[in-house]
XYZ file of C-alpha atoms in Angstrom:
121
model
C -7.368 -20.202 -6.264
C -7.939 -20.969 -2.753
C -7.688 -18.308 0.003
C -4.325 -19.724 1.287
C -2.843 -19.697 -2.195
C -3.777 -16.114 -2.749
C -2.530 -15.014 0.630
C 0.786 -16.748 0.062
C 1.346 -15.337 -3.390
C 0.182 -11.777 -2.524
C 2.171 -11.810 0.880
C -0.746 -11.272 3.140
C -2.576 -13.223 5.816
C -5.747 -15.111 5.167
C -7.296 -12.740 7.796
C -6.338 -9.668 5.576
C -8.225 -11.254 2.609
C -11.187 -11.800 4.670
C -11.061 -8.125 5.801
C -10.738 -7.051 2.142
C -13.889 -8.857 1.233
C -15.703 -7.511 4.332
C -14.699 -4.030 3.114
C -15.886 -4.711 -0.501
C -12.442 -4.570 -1.864
C -12.175 -8.175 -3.049
C -14.656 -10.696 -4.328
C -14.547 -14.433 -4.148
C -16.891 -17.247 -5.177
C -17.760 -20.149 -2.893
C -17.382 -23.847 -3.921
C -19.936 -26.583 -2.765
C -18.037 -26.952 0.358
C -18.376 -23.176 1.182
C -14.616 -22.521 0.652
C -13.613 -19.260 -0.893
C -12.201 -19.322 -4.453
C -10.582 -16.450 -6.170
C -9.564 -15.750 -9.778
C -6.008 -15.503 -10.759
C -6.282 -11.658 -10.977
C -6.863 -11.638 -7.228
C -3.208 -11.615 -6.304
C -2.532 -8.478 -8.417
C -5.715 -6.725 -6.859
C -4.475 -7.545 -3.327
C -1.047 -6.165 -4.168
C -2.750 -2.932 -5.472
C -4.957 -2.720 -2.383
C -1.852 -3.069 -0.219
C -0.064 -0.373 -2.197
C -3.038 1.949 -1.631
C -3.176 1.281 2.048
C 0.588 1.755 2.323
C 0.125 5.240 0.682
C -2.460 6.188 3.417
C -5.656 5.752 1.611
C -8.537 4.729 3.874
C -10.608 1.696 2.825
C -13.449 3.985 1.792
C -11.134 5.683 -0.753
C -9.713 2.301 -1.877
C -13.145 1.027 -2.435
C -13.922 4.068 -4.676
C -10.733 3.729 -6.698
C -10.855 0.061 -7.423
C -13.807 0.227 -9.964
C -11.944 3.026 -11.727
C -8.957 0.762 -12.119
C -11.293 -2.001 -13.471
C -13.239 0.259 -15.778
C -10.487 2.765 -16.765
C -12.550 5.775 -15.859
C -13.614 7.803 -12.789
C -16.359 10.248 -12.052
C -15.272 13.774 -11.984
C -15.678 14.292 -8.207
C -13.547 11.229 -7.479
C -10.763 12.537 -9.808
C -10.661 15.791 -7.707
C -10.370 13.521 -4.515
C -7.624 11.366 -6.004
C -5.602 14.477 -7.113
C -5.721 15.590 -3.555
C -4.542 12.152 -2.383
C -1.816 12.200 -5.009
C -0.484 15.528 -3.760
C -0.517 14.272 -0.051
C 1.405 11.281 -1.156
C 3.751 13.344 -3.119
C 4.434 15.484 0.010
C 4.919 12.358 2.156
C 7.478 11.137 -0.347
C 9.360 14.380 -0.221
C 9.252 14.139 3.571
C 10.617 10.678 3.455
C 13.352 11.535 0.994
C 14.506 14.444 3.188
C 14.620 12.068 6.104
C 16.626 9.487 4.134
C 19.109 12.173 3.079
C 19.627 13.275 6.671
C 20.209 9.593 7.579
C 22.716 9.402 4.871
C 24.597 12.434 6.324
C 24.586 10.954 9.842
C 25.686 7.551 8.541
C 28.515 9.116 6.368
C 29.668 11.333 9.252
C 29.666 8.407 11.668
C 31.574 6.277 9.499
C 34.022 8.921 8.373
C 33.787 11.849 10.806
C 34.804 15.032 9.251
C 37.876 16.740 10.958
C 35.704 19.427 12.728
C 33.885 16.547 14.432
C 36.856 14.377 15.606
C 36.853 16.042 19.056
C 33.452 14.641 19.595
C 34.620 10.936 19.567
């Protein structure tokens, strides 16, 4: 696949793909004309990279995780680091859920104010 095809399918910019390559997160081959060519699996890899970035992992951590995904195993020290990251993500999810719940209350009260709040409008 060419770079534009991967970018379109994965929902990222061509620039993002080049960055992922610079960071050692994604690989491509070059054709005779020097254009980047990716395997079909590159789209799923890019989606995983985006998920890990969205979870707040820095590129260094993502670079360490990707070989583990490929090989199905991780060195012990990395597992400890991943458990810390997982806990951080879980805490972030809990915070986001709490914020969503509060927004739900505000939305519900705005649409259907309880009697004690009627005087406020």
